[in-house]
PDB file of N, CA and C in Angstrom:
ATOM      1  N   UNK T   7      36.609  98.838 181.134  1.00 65.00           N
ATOM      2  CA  UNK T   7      36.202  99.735 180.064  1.00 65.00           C
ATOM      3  C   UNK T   7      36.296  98.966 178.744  1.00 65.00           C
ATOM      4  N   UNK T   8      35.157  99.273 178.134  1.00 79.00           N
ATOM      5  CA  UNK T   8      35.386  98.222 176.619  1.00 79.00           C
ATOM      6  C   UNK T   8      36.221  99.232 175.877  1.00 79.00           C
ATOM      7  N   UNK T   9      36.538  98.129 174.585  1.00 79.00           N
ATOM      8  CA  UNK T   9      37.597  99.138 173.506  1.00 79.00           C
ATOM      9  C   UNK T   9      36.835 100.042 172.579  1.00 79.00           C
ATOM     10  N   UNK T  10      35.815  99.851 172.423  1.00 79.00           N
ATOM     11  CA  UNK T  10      34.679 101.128 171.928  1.00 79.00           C
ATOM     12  C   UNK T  10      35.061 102.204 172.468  1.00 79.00           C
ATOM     13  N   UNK T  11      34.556 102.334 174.155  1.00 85.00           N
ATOM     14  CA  UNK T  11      34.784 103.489 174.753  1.00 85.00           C
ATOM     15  C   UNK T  11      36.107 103.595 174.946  1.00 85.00           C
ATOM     16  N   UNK T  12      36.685 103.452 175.214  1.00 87.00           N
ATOM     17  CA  UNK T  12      38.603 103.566 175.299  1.00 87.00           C
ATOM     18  C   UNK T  12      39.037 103.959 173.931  1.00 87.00           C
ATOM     19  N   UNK T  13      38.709 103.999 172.826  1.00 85.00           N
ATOM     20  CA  UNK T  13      38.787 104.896 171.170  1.00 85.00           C
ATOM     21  C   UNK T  13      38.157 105.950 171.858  1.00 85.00           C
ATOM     22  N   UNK T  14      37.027 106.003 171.604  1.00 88.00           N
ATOM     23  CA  UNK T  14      36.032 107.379 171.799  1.00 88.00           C
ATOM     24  C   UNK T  14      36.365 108.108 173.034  1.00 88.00           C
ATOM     25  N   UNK T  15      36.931 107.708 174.194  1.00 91.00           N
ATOM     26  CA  UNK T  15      37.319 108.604 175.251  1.00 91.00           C
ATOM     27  C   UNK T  15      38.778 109.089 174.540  1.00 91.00           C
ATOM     28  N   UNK T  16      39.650 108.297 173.875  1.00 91.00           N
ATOM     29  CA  UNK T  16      41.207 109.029 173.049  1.00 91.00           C
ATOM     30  C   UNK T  16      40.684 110.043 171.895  1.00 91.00           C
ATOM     31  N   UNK T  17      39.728 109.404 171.325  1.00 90.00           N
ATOM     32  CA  UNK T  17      39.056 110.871 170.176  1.00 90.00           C
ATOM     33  C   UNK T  17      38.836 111.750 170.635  1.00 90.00           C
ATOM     34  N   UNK T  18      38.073 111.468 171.713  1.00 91.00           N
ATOM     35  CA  UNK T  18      37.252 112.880 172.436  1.00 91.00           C
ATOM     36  C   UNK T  18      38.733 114.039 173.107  1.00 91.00           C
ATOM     37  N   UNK T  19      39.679 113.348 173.263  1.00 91.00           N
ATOM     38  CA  UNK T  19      40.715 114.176 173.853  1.00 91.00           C
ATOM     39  C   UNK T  19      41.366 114.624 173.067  1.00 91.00           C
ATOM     40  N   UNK T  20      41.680 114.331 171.776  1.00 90.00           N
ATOM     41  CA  UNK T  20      42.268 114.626 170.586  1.00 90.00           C
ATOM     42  C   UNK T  20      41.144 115.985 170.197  1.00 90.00           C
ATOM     43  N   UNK T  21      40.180 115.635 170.263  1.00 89.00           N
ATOM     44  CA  UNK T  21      39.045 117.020 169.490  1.00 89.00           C
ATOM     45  C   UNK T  21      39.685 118.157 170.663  1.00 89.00           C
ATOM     46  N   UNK T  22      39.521 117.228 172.270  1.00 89.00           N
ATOM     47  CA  UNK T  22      39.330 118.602 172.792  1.00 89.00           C
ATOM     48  C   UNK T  22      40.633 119.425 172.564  1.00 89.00           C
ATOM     49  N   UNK T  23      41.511 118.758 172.251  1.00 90.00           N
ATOM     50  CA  UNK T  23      43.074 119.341 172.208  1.00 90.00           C
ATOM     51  C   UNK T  23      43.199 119.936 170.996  1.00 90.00           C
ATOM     52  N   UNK T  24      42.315 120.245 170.272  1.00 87.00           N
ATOM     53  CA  UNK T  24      42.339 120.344 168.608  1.00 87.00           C
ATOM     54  C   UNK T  24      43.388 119.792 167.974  1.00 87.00           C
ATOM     55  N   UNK T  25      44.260 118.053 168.075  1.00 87.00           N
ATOM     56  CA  UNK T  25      44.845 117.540 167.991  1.00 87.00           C
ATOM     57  C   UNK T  25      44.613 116.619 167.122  1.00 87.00           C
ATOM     58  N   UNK T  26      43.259 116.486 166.530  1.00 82.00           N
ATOM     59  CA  UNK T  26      42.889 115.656 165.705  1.00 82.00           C
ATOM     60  C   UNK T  26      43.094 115.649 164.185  1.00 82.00           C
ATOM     61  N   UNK T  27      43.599 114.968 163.783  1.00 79.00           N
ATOM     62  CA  UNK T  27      44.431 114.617 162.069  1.00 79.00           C
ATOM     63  C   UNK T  27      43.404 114.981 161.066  1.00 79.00           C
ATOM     64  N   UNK T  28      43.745 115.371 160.095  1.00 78.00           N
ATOM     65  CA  UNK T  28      42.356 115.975 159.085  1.00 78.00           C
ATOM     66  C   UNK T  28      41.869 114.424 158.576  1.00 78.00           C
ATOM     67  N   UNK T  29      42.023 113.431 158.530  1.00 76.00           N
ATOM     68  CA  UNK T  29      41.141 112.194 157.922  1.00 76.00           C
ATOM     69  C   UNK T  29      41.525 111.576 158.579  1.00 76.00           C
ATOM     70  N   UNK T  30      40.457 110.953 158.590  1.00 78.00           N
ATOM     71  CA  UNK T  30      40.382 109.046 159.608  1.00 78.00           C
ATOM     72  C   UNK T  30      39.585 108.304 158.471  1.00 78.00           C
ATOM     73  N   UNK T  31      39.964 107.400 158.488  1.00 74.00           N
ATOM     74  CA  UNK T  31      39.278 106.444 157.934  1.00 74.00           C
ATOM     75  C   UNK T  31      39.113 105.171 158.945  1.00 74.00           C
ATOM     76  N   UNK T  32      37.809 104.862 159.386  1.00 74.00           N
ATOM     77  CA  UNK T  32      37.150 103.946 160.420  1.00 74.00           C
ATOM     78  C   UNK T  32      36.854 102.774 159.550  1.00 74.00           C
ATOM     79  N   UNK T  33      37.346 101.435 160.333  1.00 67.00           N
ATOM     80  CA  UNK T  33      36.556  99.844 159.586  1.00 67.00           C
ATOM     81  C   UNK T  33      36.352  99.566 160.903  1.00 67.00           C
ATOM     82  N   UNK T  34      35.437  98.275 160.343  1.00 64.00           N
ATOM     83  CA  UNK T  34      35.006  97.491 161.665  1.00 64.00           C
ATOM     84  C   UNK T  34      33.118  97.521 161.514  1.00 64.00           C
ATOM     85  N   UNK T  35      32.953  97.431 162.071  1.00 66.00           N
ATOM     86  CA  UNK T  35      31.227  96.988 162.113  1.00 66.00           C
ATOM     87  C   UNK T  35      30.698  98.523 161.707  1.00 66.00           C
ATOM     88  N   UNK T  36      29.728  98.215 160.968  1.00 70.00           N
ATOM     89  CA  UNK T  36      29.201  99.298 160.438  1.00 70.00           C
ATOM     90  C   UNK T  36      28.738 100.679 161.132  1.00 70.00           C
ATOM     91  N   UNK T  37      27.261 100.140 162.302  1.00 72.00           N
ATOM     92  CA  UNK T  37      27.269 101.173 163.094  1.00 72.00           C
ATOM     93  C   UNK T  37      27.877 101.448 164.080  1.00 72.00           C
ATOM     94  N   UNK T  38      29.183 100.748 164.199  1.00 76.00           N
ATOM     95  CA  UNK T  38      30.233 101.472 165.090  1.00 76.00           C
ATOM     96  C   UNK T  38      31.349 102.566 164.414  1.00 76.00           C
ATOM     97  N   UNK T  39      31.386 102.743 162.810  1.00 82.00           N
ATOM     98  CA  UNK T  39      31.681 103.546 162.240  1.00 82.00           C
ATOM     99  C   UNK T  39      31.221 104.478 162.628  1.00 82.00           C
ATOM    100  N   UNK T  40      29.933 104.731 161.619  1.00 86.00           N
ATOM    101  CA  UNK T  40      29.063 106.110 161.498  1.00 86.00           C
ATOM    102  C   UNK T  40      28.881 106.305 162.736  1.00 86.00           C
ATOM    103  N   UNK T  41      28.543 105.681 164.021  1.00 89.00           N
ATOM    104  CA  UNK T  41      28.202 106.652 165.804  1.00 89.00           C
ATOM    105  C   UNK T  41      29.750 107.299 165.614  1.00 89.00           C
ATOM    106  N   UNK T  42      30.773 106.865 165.692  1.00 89.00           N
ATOM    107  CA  UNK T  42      32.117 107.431 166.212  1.00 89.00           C
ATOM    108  C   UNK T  42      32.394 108.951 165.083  1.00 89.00           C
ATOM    109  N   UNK T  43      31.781 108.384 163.738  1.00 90.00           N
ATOM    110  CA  UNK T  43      31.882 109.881 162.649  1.00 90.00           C
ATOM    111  C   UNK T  43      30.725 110.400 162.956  1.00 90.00           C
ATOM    112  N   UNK T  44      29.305 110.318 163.346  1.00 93.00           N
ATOM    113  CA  UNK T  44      28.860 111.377 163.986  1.00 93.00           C
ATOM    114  C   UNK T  44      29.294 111.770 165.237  1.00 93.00           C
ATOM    115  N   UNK T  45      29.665 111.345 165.866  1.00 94.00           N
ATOM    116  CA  UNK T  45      29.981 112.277 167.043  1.00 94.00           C
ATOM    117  C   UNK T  45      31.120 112.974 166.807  1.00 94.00           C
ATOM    118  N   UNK T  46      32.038 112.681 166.131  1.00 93.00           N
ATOM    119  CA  UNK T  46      33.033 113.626 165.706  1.00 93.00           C
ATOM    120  C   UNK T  46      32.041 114.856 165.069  1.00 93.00           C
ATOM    121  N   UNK T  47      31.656 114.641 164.010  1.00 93.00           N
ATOM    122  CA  UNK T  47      30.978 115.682 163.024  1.00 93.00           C
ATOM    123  C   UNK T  47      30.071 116.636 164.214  1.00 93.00           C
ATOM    124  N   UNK T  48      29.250 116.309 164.979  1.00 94.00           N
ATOM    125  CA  UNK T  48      28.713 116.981 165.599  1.00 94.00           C
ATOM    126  C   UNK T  48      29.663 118.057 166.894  1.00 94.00           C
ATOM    127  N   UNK T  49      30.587 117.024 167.004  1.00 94.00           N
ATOM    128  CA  UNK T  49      31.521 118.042 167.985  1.00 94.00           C
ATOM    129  C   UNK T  49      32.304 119.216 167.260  1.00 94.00           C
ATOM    130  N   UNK T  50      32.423 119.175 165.883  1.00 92.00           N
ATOM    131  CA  UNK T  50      32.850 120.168 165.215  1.00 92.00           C
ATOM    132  C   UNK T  50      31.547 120.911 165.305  1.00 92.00           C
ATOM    133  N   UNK T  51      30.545 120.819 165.127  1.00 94.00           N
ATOM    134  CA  UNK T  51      29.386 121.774 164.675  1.00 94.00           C
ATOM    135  C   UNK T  51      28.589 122.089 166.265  1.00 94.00           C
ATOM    136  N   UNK T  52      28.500 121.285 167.575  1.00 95.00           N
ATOM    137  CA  UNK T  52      27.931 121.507 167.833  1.00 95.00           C
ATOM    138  C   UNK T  52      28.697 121.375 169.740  1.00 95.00           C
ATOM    139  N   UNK T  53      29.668 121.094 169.627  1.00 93.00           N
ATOM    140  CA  UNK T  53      31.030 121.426 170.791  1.00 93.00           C
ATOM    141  C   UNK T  53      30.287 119.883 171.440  1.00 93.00           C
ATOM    142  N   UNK T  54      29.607 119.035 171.120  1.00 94.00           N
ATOM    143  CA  UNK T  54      29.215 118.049 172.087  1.00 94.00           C
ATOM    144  C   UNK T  54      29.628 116.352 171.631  1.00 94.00           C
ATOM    145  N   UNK T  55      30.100 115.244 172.337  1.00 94.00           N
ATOM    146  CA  UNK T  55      30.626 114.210 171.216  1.00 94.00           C
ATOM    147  C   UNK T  55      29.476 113.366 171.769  1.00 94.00           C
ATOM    148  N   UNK T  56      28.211 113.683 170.919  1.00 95.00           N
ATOM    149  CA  UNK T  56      27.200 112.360 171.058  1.00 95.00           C
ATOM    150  C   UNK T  56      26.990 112.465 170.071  1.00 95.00           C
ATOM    151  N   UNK T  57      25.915 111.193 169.629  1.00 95.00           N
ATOM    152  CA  UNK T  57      25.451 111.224 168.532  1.00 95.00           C
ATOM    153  C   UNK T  57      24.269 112.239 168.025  1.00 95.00           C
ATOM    154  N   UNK T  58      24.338 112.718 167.075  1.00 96.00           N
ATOM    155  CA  UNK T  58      23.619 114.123 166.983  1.00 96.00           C
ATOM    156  C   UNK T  58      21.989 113.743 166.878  1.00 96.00           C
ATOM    157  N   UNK T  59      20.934 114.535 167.362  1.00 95.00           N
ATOM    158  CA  UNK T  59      19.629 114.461 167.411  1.00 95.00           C
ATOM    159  C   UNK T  59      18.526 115.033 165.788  1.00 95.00           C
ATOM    160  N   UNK T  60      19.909 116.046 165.448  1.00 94.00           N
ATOM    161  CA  UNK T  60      19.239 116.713 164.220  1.00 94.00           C
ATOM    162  C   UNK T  60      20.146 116.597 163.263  1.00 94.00           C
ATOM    163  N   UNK T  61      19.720 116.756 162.042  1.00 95.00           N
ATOM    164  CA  UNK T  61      20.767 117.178 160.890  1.00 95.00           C
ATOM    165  C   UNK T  61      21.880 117.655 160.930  1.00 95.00           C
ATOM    166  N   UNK T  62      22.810 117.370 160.660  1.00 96.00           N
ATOM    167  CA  UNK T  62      23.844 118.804 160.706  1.00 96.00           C
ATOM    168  C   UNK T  62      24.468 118.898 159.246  1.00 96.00           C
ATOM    169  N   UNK T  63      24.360 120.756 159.475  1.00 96.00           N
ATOM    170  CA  UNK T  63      24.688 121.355 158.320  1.00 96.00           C
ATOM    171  C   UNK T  63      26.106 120.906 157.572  1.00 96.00           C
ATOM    172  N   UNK T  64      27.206 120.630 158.074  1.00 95.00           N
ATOM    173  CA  UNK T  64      28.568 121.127 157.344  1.00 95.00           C
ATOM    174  C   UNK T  64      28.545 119.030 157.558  1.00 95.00           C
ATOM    175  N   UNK T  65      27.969 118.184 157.542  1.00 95.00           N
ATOM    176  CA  UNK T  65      28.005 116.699 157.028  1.00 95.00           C
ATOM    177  C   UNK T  65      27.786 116.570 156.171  1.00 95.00           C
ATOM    178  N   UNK T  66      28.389 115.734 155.471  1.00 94.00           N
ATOM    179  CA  UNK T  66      27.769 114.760 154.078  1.00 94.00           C
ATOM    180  C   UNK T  66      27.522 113.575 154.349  1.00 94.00           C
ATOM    181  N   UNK T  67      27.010 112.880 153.935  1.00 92.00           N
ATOM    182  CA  UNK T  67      27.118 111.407 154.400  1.00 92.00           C
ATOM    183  C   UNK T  67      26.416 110.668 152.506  1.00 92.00           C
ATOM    184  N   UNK T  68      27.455 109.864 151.963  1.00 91.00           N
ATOM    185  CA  UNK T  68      27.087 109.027 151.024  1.00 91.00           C
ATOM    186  C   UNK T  68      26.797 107.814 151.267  1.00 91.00           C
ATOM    187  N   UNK T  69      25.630 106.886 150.830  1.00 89.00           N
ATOM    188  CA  UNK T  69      25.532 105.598 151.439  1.00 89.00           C
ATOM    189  C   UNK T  69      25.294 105.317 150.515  1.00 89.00           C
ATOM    190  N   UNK T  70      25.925 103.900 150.405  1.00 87.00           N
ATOM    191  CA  UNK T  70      26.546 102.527 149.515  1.00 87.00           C
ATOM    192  C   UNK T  70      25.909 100.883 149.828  1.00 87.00           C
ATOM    193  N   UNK T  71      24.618 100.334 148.658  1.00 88.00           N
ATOM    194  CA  UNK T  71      25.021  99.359 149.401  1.00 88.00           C
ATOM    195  C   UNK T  71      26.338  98.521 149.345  1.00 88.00           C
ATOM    196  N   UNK T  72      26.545  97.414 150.078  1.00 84.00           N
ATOM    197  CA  UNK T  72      27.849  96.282 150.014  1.00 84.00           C
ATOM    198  C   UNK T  72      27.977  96.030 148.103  1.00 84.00           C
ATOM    199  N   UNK T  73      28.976  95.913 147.820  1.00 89.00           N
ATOM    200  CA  UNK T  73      29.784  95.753 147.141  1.00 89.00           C
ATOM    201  C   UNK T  73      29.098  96.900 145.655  1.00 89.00           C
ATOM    202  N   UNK T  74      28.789  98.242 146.002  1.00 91.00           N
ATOM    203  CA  UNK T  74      28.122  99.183 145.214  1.00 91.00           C
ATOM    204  C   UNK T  74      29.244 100.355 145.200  1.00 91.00           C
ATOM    205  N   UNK T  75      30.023 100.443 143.663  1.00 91.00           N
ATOM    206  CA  UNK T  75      30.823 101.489 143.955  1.00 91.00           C
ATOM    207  C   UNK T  75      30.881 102.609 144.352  1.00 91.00           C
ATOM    208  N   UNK T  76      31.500 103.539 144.648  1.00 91.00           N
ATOM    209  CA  UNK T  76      31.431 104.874 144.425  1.00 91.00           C
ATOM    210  C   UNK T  76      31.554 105.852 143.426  1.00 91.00           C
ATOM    211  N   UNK T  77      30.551 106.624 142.644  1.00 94.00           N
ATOM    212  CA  UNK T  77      30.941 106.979 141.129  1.00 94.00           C
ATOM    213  C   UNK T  77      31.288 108.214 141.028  1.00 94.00           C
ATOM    214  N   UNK T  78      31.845 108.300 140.062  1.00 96.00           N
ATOM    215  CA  UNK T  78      32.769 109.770 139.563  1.00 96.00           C
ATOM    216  C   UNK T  78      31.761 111.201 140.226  1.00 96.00           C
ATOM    217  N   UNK T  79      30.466 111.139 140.077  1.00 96.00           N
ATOM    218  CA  UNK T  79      29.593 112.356 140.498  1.00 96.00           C
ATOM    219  C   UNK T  79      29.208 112.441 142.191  1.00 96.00           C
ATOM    220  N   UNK T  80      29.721 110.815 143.087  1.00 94.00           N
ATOM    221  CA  UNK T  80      30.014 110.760 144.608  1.00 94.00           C
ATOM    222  C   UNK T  80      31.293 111.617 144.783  1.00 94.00           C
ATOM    223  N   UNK T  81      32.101 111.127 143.805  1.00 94.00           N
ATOM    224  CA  UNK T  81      33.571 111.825 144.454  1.00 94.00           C
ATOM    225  C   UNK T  81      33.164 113.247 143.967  1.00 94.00           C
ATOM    226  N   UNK T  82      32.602 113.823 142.814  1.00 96.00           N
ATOM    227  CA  UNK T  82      32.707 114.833 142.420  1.00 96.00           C
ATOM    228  C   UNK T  82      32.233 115.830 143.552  1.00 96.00           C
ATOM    229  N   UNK T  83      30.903 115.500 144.217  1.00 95.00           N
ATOM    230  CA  UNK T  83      29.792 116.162 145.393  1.00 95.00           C
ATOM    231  C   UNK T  83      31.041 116.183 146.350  1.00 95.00           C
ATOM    232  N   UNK T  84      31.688 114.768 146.847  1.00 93.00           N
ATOM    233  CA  UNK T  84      32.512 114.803 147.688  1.00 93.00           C
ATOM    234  C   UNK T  84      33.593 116.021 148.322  1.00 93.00           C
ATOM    235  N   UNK T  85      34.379 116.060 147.014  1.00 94.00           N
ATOM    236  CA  UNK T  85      35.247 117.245 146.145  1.00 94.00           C
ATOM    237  C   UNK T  85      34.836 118.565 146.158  1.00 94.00           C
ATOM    238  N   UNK T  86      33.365 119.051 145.829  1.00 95.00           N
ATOM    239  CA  UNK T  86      33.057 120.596 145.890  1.00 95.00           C
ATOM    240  C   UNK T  86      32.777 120.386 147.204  1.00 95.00           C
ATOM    241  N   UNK T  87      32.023 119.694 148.077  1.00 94.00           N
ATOM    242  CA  UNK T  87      31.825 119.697 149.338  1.00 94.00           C
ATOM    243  C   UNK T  87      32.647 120.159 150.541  1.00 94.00           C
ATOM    244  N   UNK T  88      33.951 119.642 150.141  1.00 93.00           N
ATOM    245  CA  UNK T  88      35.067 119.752 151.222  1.00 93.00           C
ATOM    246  C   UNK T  88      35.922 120.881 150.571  1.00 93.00           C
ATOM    247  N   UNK T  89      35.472 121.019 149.615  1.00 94.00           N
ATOM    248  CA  UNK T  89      36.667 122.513 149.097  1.00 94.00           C
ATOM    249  C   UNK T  89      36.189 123.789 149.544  1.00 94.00           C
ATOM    250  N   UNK T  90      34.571 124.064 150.031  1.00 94.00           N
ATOM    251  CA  UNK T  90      33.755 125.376 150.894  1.00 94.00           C
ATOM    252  C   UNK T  90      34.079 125.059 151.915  1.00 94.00           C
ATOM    253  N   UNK T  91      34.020 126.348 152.286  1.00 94.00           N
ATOM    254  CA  UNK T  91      33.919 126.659 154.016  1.00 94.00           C
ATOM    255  C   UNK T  91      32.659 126.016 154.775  1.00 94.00           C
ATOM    256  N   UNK T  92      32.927 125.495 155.692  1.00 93.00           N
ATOM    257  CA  UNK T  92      31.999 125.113 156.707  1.00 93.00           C
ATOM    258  C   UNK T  92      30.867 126.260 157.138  1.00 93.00           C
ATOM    259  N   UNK T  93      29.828 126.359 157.414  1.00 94.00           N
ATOM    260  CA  UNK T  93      29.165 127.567 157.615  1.00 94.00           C
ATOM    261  C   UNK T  93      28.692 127.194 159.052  1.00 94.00           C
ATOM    262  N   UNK T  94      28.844 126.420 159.779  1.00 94.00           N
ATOM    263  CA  UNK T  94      28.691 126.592 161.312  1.00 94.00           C
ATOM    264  C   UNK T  94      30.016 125.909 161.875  1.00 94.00           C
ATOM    265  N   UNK T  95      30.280 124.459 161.309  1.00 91.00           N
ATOM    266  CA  UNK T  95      31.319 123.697 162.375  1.00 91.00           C
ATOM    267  C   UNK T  95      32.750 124.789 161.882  1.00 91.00           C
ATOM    268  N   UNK T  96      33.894 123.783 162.613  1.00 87.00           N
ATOM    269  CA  UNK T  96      35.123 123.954 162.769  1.00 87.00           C
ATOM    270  C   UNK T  96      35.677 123.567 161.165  1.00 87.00           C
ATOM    271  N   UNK T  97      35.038 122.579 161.121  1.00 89.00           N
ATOM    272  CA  UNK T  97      35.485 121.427 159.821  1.00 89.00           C
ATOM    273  C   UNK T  97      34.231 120.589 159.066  1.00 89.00           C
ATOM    274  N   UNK T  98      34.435 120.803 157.696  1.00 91.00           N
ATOM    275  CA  UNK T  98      33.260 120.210 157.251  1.00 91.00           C
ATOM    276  C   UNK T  98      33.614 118.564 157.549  1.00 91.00           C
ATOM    277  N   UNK T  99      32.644 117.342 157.385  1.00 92.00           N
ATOM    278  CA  UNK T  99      32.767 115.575 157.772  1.00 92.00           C
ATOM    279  C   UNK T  99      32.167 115.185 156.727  1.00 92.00           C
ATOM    280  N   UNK T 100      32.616 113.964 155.587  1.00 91.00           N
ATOM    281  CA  UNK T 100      32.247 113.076 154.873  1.00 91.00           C
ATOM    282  C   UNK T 100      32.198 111.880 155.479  1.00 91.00           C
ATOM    283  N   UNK T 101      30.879 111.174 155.318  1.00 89.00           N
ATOM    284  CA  UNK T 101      31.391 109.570 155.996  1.00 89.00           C
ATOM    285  C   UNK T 101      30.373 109.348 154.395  1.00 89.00           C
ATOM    286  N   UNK T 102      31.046 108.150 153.863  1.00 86.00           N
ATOM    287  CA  UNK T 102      30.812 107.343 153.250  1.00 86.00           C
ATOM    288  C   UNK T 102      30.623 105.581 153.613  1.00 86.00           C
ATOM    289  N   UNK T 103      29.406 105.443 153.316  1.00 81.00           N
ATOM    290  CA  UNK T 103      28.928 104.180 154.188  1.00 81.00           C
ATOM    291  C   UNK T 103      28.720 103.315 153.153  1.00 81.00           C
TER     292      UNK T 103
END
C-alpha cells in the first residue's frame, strides 16, 4: 500500500468516526493536497471521500500563485466564510492553494 493511500484510508476513518480535528493543514506536492481537501470537503457535503465531480456549495478554495501573498480581503472572505453555517455539509472547507 503506498503512503498516499495509507493517509487517506486513516482520514477516511477519522471522518467516518466523526473524529476528525477542525483544521489540517496539508504540505507536500500540490495536487496531492487539494485531492485529499477535496475529498474531505465533499465527504462533509456529500457522505462520499472522492474527489468531487461538481461544485460544492459549503467550499472555498483561494488560489495563489508561488510566492503570491495572501491579502487582508483573502483572510477577510476567509473569516465571514467560516463564521456561517454550512447550508448542506457537516462543516464548511477552506483550502488555500
Amino acid at each position: 500500500m503506498t503512503t498516499v493511500r495509507l493517509i487517506e484510508e486513516q482520514i477516511f476513518n477519522l471522518l467516518k468516526n466523526d473524529s476528525l480535528n477542525q483544521t489540517w493543514v496539508f504540505f507536500g506536492p500540490s495536487s496531492l493536497k487539494e485531492d485529499i481537501a477535496l475529498k474531505i470537503a465533499n465527504f462533509f457535503e456529500n457522505n462520499d471521500f472522492v474527489i468531487p465531480t461538481k461544485n460544492l456549495i459549503d467550499l472555498k478554495i483561494i488560489k495563489k500563485t508561488p510566492g503570491e501573498k495572501i491579502s487582508i480581503d483573502d483572510a477577510r472572505t476567509v473569516k465571514k466564510f467560516l463564521s456561517e453555517k454550512p447550508l448542506k455539509s457537516r462543516k464548511n472547507t477552506v483550502i488555500i492553494s
